[in-house]
Coordinates of C-alpha atoms and ligand atoms in Angstrom, one line a residue:
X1 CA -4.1 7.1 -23.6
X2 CA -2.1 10.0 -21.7
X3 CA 1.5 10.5 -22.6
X4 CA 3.1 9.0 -19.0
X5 CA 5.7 11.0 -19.6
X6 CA 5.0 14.1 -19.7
X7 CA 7.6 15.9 -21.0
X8 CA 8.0 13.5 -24.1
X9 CA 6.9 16.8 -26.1
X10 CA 10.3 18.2 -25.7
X11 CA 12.0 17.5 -28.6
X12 CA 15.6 16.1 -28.7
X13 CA 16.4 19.2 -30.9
X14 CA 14.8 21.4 -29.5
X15 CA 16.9 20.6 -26.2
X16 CA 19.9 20.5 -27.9
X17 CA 19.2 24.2 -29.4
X18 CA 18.8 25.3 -25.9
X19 CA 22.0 24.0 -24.8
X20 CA 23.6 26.0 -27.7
X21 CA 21.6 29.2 -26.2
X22 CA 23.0 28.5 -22.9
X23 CA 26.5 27.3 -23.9
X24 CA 28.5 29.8 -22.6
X25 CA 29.3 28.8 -19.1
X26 CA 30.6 25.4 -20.7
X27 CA 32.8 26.3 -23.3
X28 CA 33.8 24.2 -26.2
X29 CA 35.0 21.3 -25.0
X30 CA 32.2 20.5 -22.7
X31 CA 29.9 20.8 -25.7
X32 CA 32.0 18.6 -27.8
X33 CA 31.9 15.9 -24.7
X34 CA 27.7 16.8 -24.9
X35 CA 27.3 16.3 -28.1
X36 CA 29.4 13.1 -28.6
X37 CA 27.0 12.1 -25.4
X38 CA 23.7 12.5 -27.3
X39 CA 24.9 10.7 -30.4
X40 CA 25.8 8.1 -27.7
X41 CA 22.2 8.0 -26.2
X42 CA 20.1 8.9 -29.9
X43 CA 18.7 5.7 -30.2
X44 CA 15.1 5.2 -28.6
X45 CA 16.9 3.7 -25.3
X46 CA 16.7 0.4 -25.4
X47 CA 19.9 -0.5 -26.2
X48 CA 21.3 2.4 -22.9
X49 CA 25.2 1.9 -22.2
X50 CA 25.3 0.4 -18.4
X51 CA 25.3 3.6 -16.8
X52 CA 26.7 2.3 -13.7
X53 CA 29.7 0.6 -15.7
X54 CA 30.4 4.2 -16.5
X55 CA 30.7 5.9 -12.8
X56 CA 33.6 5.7 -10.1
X57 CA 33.8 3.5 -7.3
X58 CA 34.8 4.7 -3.8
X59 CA 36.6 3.1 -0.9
X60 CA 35.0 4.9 1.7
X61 CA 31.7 6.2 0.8
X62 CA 30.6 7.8 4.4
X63 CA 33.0 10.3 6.4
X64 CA 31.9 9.2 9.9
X65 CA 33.4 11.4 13.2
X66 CA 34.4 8.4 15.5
X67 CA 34.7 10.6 18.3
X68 CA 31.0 11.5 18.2
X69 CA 29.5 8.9 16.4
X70 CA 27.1 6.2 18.6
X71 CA 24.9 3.6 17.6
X72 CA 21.7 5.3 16.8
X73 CA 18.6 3.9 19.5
X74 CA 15.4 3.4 17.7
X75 CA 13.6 4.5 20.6
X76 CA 14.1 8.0 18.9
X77 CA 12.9 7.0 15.0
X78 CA 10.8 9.9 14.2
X79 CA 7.5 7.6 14.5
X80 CA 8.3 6.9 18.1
X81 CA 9.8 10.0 19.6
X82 CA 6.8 12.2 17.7
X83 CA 4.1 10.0 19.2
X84 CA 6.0 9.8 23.2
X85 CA 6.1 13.9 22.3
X86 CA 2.1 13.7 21.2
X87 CA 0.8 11.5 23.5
X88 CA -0.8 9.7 20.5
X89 CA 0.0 7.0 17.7
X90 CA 1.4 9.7 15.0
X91 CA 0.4 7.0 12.3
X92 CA -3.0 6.4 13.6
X93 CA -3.9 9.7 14.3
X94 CA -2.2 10.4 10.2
X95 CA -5.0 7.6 8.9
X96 CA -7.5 9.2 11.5
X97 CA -7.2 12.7 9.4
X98 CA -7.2 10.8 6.3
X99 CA -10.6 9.5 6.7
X100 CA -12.0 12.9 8.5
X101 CA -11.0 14.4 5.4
X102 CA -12.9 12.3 2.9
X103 CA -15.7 11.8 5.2
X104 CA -16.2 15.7 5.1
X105 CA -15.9 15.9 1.6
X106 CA -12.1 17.2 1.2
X107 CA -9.0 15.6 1.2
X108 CA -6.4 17.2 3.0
X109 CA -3.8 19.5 1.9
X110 CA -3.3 17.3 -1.1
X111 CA -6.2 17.8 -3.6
X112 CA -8.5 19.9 -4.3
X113 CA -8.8 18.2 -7.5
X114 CA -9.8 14.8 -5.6
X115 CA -13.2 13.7 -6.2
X116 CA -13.9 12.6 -2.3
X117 CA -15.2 9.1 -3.6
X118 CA -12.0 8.6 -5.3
X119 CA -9.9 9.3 -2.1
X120 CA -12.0 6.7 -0.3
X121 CA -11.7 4.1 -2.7
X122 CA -7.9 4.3 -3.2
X123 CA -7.6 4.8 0.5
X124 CA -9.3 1.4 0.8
X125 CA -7.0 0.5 -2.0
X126 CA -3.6 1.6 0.0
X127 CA -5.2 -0.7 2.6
X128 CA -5.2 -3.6 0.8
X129 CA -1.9 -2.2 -1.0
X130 CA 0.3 -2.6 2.5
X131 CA -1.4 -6.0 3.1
X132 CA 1.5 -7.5 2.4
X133 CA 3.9 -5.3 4.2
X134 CA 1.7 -6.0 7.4
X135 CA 1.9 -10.0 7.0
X136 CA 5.8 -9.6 6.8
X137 CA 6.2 -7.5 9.6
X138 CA 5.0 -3.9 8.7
X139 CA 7.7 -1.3 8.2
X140 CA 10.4 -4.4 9.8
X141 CA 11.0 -1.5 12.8
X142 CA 10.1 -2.4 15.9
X143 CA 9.2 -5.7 14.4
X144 CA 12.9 -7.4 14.4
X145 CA 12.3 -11.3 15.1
X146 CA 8.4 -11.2 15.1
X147 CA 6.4 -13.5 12.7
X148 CA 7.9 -13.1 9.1
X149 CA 10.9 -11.4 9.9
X150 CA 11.6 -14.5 12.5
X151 CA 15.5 -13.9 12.5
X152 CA 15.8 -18.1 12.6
X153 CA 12.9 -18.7 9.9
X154 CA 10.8 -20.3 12.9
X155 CA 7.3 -19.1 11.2
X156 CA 4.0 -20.2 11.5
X157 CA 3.5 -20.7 7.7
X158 CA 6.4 -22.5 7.0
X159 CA 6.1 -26.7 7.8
X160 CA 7.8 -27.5 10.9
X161 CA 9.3 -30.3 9.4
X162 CA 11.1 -27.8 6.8
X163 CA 12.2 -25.3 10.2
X164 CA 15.4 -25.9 11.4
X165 CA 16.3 -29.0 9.3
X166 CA 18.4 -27.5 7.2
X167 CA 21.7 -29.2 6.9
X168 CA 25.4 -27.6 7.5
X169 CA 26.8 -25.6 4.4
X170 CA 28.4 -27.7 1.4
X171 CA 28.5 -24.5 -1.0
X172 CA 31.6 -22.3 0.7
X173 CA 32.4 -20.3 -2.8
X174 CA 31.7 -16.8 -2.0
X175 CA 31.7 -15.8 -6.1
X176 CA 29.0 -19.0 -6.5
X177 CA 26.9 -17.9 -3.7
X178 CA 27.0 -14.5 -4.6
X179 CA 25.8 -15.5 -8.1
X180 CA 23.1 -17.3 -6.6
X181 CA 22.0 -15.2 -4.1
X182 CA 21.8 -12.0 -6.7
X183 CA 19.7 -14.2 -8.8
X184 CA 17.3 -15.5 -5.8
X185 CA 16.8 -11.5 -4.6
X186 CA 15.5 -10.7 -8.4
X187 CA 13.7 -13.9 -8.4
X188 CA 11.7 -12.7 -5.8
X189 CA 11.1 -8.8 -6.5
X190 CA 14.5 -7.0 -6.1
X191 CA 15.2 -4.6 -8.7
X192 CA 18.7 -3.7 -7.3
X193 CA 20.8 -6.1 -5.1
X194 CA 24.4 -5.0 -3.6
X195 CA 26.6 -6.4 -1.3
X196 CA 28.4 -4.8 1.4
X197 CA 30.8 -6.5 4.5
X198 CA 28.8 -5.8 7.6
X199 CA 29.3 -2.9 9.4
X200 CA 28.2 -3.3 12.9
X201 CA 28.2 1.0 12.9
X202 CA 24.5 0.8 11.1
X203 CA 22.8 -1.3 13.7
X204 CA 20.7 0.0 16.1
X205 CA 22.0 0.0 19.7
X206 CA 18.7 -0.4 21.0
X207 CA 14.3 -1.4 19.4
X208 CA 11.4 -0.5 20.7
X209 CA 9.1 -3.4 21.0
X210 CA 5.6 -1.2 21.3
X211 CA 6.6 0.5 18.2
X212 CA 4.6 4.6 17.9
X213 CA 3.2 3.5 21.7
X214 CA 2.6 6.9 23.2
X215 CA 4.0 5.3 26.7
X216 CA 7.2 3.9 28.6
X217 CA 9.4 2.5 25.1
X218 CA 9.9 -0.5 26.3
X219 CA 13.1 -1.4 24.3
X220 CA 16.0 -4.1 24.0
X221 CA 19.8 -4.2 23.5
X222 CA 21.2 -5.7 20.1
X223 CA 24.4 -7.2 21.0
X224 CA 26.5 -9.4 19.2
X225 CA 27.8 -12.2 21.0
X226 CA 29.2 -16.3 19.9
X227 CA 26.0 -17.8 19.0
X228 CA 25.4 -19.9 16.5
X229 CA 21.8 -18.6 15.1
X230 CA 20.6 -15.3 15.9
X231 CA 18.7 -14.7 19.2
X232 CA 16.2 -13.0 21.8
X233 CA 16.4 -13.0 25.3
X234 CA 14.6 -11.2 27.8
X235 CA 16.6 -8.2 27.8
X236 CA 18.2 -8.4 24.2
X237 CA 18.4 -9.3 20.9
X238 CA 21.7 -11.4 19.8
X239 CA 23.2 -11.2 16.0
X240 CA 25.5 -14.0 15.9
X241 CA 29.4 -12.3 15.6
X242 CA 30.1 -14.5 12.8
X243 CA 27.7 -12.0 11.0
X244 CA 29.7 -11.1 7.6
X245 CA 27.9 -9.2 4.9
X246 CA 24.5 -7.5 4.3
X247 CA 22.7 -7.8 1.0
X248 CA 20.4 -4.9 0.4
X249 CA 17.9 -4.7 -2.2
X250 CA 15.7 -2.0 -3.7
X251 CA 12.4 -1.8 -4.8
X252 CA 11.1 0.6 -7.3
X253 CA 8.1 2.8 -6.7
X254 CA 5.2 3.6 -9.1
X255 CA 6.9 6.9 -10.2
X256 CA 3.4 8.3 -11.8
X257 CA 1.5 7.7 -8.5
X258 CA 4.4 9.3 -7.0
X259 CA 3.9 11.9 -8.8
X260 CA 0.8 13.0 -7.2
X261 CA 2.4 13.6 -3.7
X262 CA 1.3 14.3 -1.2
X263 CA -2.1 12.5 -2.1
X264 CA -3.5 8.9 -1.1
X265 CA -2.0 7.6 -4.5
X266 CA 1.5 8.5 -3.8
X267 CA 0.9 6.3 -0.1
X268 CA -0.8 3.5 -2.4
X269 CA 2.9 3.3 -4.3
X270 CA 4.9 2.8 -0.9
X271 CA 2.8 0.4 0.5
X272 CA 3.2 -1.4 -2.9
X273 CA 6.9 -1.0 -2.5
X274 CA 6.8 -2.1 1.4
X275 CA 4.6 -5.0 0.4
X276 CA 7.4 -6.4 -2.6
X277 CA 10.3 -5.3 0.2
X278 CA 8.5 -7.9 2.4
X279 CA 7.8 -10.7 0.0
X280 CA 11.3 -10.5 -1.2
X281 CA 13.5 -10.2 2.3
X282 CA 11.5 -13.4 3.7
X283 CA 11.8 -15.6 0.6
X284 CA 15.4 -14.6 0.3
X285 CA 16.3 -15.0 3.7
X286 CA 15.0 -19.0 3.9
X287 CA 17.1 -19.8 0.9
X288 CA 20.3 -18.4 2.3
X289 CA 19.0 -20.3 5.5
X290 CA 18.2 -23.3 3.4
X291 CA 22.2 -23.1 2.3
X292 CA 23.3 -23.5 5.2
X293 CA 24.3 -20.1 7.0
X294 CA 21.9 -17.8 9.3
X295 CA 19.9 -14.8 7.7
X296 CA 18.0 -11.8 9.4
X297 CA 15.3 -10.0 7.1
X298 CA 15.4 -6.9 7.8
X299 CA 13.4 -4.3 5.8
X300 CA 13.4 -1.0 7.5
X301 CA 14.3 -2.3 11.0
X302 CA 17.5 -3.8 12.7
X303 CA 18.9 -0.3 11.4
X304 CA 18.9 2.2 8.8
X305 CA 18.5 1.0 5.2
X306 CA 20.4 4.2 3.4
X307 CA 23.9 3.6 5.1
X308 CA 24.0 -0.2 4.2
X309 CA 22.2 0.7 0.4
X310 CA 25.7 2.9 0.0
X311 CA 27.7 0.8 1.8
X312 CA 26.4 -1.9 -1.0
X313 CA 27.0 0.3 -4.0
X314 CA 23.5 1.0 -4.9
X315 CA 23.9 4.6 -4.9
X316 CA 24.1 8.2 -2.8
X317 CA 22.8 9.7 -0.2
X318 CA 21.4 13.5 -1.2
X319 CA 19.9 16.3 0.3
X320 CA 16.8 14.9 1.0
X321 CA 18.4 12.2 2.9
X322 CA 17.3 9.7 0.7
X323 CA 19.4 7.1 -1.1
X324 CA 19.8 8.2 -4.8
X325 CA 20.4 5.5 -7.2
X326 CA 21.5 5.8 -10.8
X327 CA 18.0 3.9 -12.2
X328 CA 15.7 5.1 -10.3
X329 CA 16.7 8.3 -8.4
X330 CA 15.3 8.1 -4.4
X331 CA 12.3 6.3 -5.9
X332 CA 13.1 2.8 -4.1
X333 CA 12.3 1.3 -1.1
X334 CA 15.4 -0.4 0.6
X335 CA 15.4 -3.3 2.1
X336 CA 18.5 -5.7 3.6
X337 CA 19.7 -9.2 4.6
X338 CA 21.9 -9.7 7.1
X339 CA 24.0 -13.5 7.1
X340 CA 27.3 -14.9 7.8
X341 CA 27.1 -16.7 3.6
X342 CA 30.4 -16.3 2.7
X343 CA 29.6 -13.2 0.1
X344 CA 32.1 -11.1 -2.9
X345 CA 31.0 -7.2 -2.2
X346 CA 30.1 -4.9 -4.8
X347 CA 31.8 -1.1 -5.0
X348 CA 30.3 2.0 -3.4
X349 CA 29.5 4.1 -6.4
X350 CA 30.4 8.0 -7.0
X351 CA 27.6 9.3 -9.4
X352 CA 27.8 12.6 -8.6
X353 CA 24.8 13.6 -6.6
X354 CA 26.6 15.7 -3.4
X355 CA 27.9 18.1 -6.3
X356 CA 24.7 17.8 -7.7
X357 CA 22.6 18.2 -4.6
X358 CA 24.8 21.9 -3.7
X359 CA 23.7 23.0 -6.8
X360 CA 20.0 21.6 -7.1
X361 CA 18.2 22.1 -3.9
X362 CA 14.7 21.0 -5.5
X363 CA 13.5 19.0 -2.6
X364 CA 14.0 21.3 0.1
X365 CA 12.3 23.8 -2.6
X366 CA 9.1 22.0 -2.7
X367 CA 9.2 20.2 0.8
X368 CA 5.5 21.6 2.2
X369 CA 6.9 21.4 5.9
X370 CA 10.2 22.9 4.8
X371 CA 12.2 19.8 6.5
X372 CA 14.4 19.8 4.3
X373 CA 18.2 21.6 5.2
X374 CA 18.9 24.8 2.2
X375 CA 22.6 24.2 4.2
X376 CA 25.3 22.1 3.8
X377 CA 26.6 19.1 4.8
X378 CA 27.0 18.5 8.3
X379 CA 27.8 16.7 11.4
X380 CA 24.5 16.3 13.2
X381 CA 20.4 16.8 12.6
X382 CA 18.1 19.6 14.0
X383 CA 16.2 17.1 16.1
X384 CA 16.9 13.7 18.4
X385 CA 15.5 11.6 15.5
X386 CA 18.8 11.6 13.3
X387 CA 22.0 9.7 14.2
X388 CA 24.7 12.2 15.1
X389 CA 28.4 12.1 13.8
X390 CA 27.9 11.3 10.2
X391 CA 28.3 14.1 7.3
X392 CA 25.4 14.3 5.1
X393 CA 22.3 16.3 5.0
X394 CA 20.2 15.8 7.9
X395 CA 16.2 16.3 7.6
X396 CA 13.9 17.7 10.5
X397 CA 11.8 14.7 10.8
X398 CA 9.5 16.4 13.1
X399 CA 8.3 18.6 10.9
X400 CA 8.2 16.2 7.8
X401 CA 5.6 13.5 9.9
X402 CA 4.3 16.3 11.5
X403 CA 3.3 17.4 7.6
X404 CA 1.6 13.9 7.0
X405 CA -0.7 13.8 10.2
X406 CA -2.4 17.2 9.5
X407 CA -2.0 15.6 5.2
X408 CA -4.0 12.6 6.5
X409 CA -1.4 10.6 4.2
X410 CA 2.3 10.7 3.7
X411 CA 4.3 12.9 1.6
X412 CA 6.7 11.9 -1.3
X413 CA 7.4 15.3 -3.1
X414 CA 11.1 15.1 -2.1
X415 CA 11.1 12.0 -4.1
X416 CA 8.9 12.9 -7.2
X417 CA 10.7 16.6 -7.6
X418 CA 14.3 14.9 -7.8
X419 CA 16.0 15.2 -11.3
X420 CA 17.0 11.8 -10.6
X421 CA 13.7 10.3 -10.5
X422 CA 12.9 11.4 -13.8
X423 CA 13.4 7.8 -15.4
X424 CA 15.6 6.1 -18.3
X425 CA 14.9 8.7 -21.3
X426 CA 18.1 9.6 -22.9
X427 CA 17.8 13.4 -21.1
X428 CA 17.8 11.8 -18.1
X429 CA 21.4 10.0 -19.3
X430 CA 22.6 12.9 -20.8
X431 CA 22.1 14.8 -17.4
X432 CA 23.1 12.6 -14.8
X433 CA 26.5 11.8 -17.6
X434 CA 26.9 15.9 -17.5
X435 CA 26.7 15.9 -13.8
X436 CA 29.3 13.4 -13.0
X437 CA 31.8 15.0 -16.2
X438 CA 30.9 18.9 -16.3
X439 CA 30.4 19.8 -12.6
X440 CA 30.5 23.7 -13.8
X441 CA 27.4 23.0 -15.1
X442 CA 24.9 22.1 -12.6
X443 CA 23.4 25.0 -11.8
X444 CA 22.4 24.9 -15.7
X445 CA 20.6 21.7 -15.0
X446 CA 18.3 22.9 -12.1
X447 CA 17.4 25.4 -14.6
X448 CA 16.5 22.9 -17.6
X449 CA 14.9 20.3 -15.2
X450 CA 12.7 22.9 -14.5
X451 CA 12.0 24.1 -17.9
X452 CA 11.5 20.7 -18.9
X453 CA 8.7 19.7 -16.4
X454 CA 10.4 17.2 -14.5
X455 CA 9.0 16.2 -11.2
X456 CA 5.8 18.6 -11.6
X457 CA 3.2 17.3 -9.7
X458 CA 0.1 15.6 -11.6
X459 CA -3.2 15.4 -11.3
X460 CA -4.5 12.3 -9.6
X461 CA -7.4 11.8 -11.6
X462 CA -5.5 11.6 -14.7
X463 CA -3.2 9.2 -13.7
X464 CA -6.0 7.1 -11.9
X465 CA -8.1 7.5 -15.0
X466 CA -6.4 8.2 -18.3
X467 CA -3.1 6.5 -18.0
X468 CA -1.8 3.0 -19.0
X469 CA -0.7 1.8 -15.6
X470 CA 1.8 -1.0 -15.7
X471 CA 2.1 -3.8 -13.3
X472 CA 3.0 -1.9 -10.3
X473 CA 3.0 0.8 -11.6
X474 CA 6.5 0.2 -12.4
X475 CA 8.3 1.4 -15.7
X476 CA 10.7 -1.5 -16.2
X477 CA 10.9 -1.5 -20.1
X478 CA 11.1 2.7 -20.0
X479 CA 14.1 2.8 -17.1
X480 CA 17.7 1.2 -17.4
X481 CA 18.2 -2.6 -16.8
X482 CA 20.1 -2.5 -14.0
X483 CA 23.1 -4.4 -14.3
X484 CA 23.8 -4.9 -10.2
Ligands
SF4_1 S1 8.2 13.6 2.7 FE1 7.3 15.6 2.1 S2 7.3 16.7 4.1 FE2 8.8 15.0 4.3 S3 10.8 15.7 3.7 FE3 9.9 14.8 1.9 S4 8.9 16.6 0.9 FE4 9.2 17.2 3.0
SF4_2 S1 16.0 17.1 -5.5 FE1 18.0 17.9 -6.0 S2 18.9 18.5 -4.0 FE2 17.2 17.1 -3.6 S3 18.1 15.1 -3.5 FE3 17.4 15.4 -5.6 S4 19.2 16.2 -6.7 FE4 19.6 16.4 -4.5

């Protein structure tokens, strides 16, 4: 069996010795605070403090310019505006390369290393991998209130006796429904659940219903109006304006797999992810209906996961653009609820990653289509595809999807590279601790993540072959027990 971890032959004293070599910049008292910090996290990390118990909450986690900010149109989603400016399904033509590439005996930029065979197989494999994600309503944009992600639960699998016989509310205590509803989202596959109020900023104004059709978008309105369950109509779609909260979950990835970006395995871990997203946002969605109040399942569609994912205190947004979270890094899929259930909201969490991310710059480092912004923060994107009037680091989605159809897969290095997705081991504690006390030092930190091996891309045969894969891929026992 391969050591999954790869740098597990660092020793714990050895690191410590290097921070003595490089302790100059901190001076005393940061080492004392370091030290005390790796007593703290000596043991073999199963008994981690609650990291999140330990971070800052914020009131208002995303500085939005009212003046310039509008309701982003999905008509413009990188997937639809790249395949209007092609004249081609971009994802299509992205599987199309794929299988060019094995057929011919190579497998795109991704690996050399590939045995052909084995880039068939597992691209037979991601197949069946997304089946579940395509039963509920692949992706969830451009699919908002079609078969699984019915926003009324009016679904051809479910009995018509049980559709819309569900009786009027008799649980009204938002800390008892909250309770219930956290423990319903795990039940069914959610690694992280938060709450957030709803904020009508984050939905779209408008959806395409021929989602990456290279014609006329055809699109409709959401407007929200006094309904009583959600609705469509011709010309739009209606979210009742009782609408309250959002619960957003997230889904971690299969790290290792992840690891192998941009190769077929690394597209086998999201489509596991999208398939769990799916599973979970359906099943939790009837039992808030089954209590009584509406629900829309969302996953990625109705709007943009990452705002709501902050809004709900699950993490940060970094440079990549991704949401950062303090288990998993941007390794998670997001995925959210929407309902008028009376609900208790969790905090927006500070863990440090914009003073990280100004520092670190690892993504936009390794990014193969160089999508990623080297700048700061800012006001609006290089392309149509990102919502304008929000600060944060804005990727050139063009060029990223651009990447995957000449890859013949997606991409995930700006996930696997992130110090944050490095997983529970008590470095990865001590860092993201040092980050959020000792800003001074994270420049120091780029420098050891490096040194360490974190985020270095592996070799897909290995992990296909010689490691211990775990349901999913998943590393529950290695990574912290979240305590959202
Ligand atoms: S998915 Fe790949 S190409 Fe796209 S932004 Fe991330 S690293 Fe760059
Ligand atoms: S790789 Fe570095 S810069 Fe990019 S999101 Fe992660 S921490 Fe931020």
């Amino acid at each position: 069996m391969s050591d999954n971890t790869r740098h597990g032959d660092v020793k714990r004293r050895d690191f410590v010795k290097m921070l003595g070599g490089l302790g100059a910049g901190f001076g005393v008292s940061g080492f004392t605070m370091l030290a005390n910090r790796e007593k703290a996290f000596a043991s073999d990390g199963n008994d981690e403090p609650d990291i999140r118990s330990k971070l800052n909450t914020i009131d208002s986690p995303i500085q939005v310019d009212e003046k310039r900010y509008e309701r982003f149109n999905q008509k413009n989603l990188a997937y639809n505006l790249l395949s209007r400016e092609t004249n081609q399904n971009c994802v299509m033509k992205m599987f199309q390369k794929g299988v060019t590439y094995w057929k011919s005996g190579q497998t795109g930029y991704e690996i050399p290393e590939m045995d052909p065979e084995d880039a068939r197989t597992m691209m037979a494999f991601m197949w069946g991998a997304n089946s579940m994600n395509v039963i509920t309503g692949a992706f969830g944009e451009g699919e908002e209130n079609k078969g699984a992600l019915s926003w009324t639960g009016e679904i051809d699998f479910v009995d018509e006796h049980f559709n819309h016989h569900f009786p009027p509310p008799t649980m009204t205590d938002p800390a008892k429904l909250t309770r219930l509803v956290k423990q319903m989202a795990r039940l069914s596959g959610a690694d992280l659940v938060g709450i957030c109020r709803f904020n009508k900023k984050w939905i779209y104004s408008e959806v395409q219903r021929n989602p990456m059709v290279p014609d006329q978008p055809i699109t409709k309105k959401i407007t929200f109006e006094d309904v009583d369950q959600p609705k469509e109509l011709a010309d739009r779609l209606i979210i009742p304006s009782d609408v309250s909260h959002a619960v957003v979950m997230g889904y971690e990835q299969a790290r290792l797999l992840g690891q192998t970006s941009p190769s077929i395995l690394n597209m086998a871990a999201s489509g596991l992810g999208y398939s769990r997203m799916g599973f979970s946002s359906v099943t939790l969605a009837n039992y808030i209906r089954a209590q009584g109040y509406w629900a829309i399942p969302c996953k990625n569609g109705v709007g943009p996961s990452v705002p709501f994912a902050i809004e709900a205190g699950l993490g940060q947004d970094g440079r990549s653009g991704l949401l950062i979270t303090p288990e998993f890094g941007p390794n998670v899929r997001l995925d959210k609820v929407l309902t008028n259930m009376p609900l208790v909201p969790d905090k927006p969490i500070d863990l440090g990653v914009y003073e990280f991310c100004n520092y670190c710059k690892k993504c936009a480092r390794e990014c193969p289509s160089k999508a990623i912004s080297m700048a700061d923060r800012t006001w609006e994107g290089p392309t149509p595809m990102s919502m304008v009037g929000v600060y944060k680091w804005y990727n050139d989605h063009r060029k990223c999807l651009s990447f995957w159809m000449e890859n013949g897969n997606n991409c995930g290095n700006c996930v696997a590279v992130c110090p944050f997705t490095k997983g529970d081991f008590w470095t990865h504690k001590l860092t993201e601790w040092t980050i959020k006390n000792i800003p001074v030092a994270d420049g120091l930190w780029l420098t050891l993540d490096d040194a360490f091996h974190y985020g270095e891309r592996r070799d897909a045969n290995e992990v296909l072959r010689d490691v211990d894969i775990t349901p999913y891929g998943i590393e529950k026992d290695k990574f912290a027990k979240s305590k959202l």
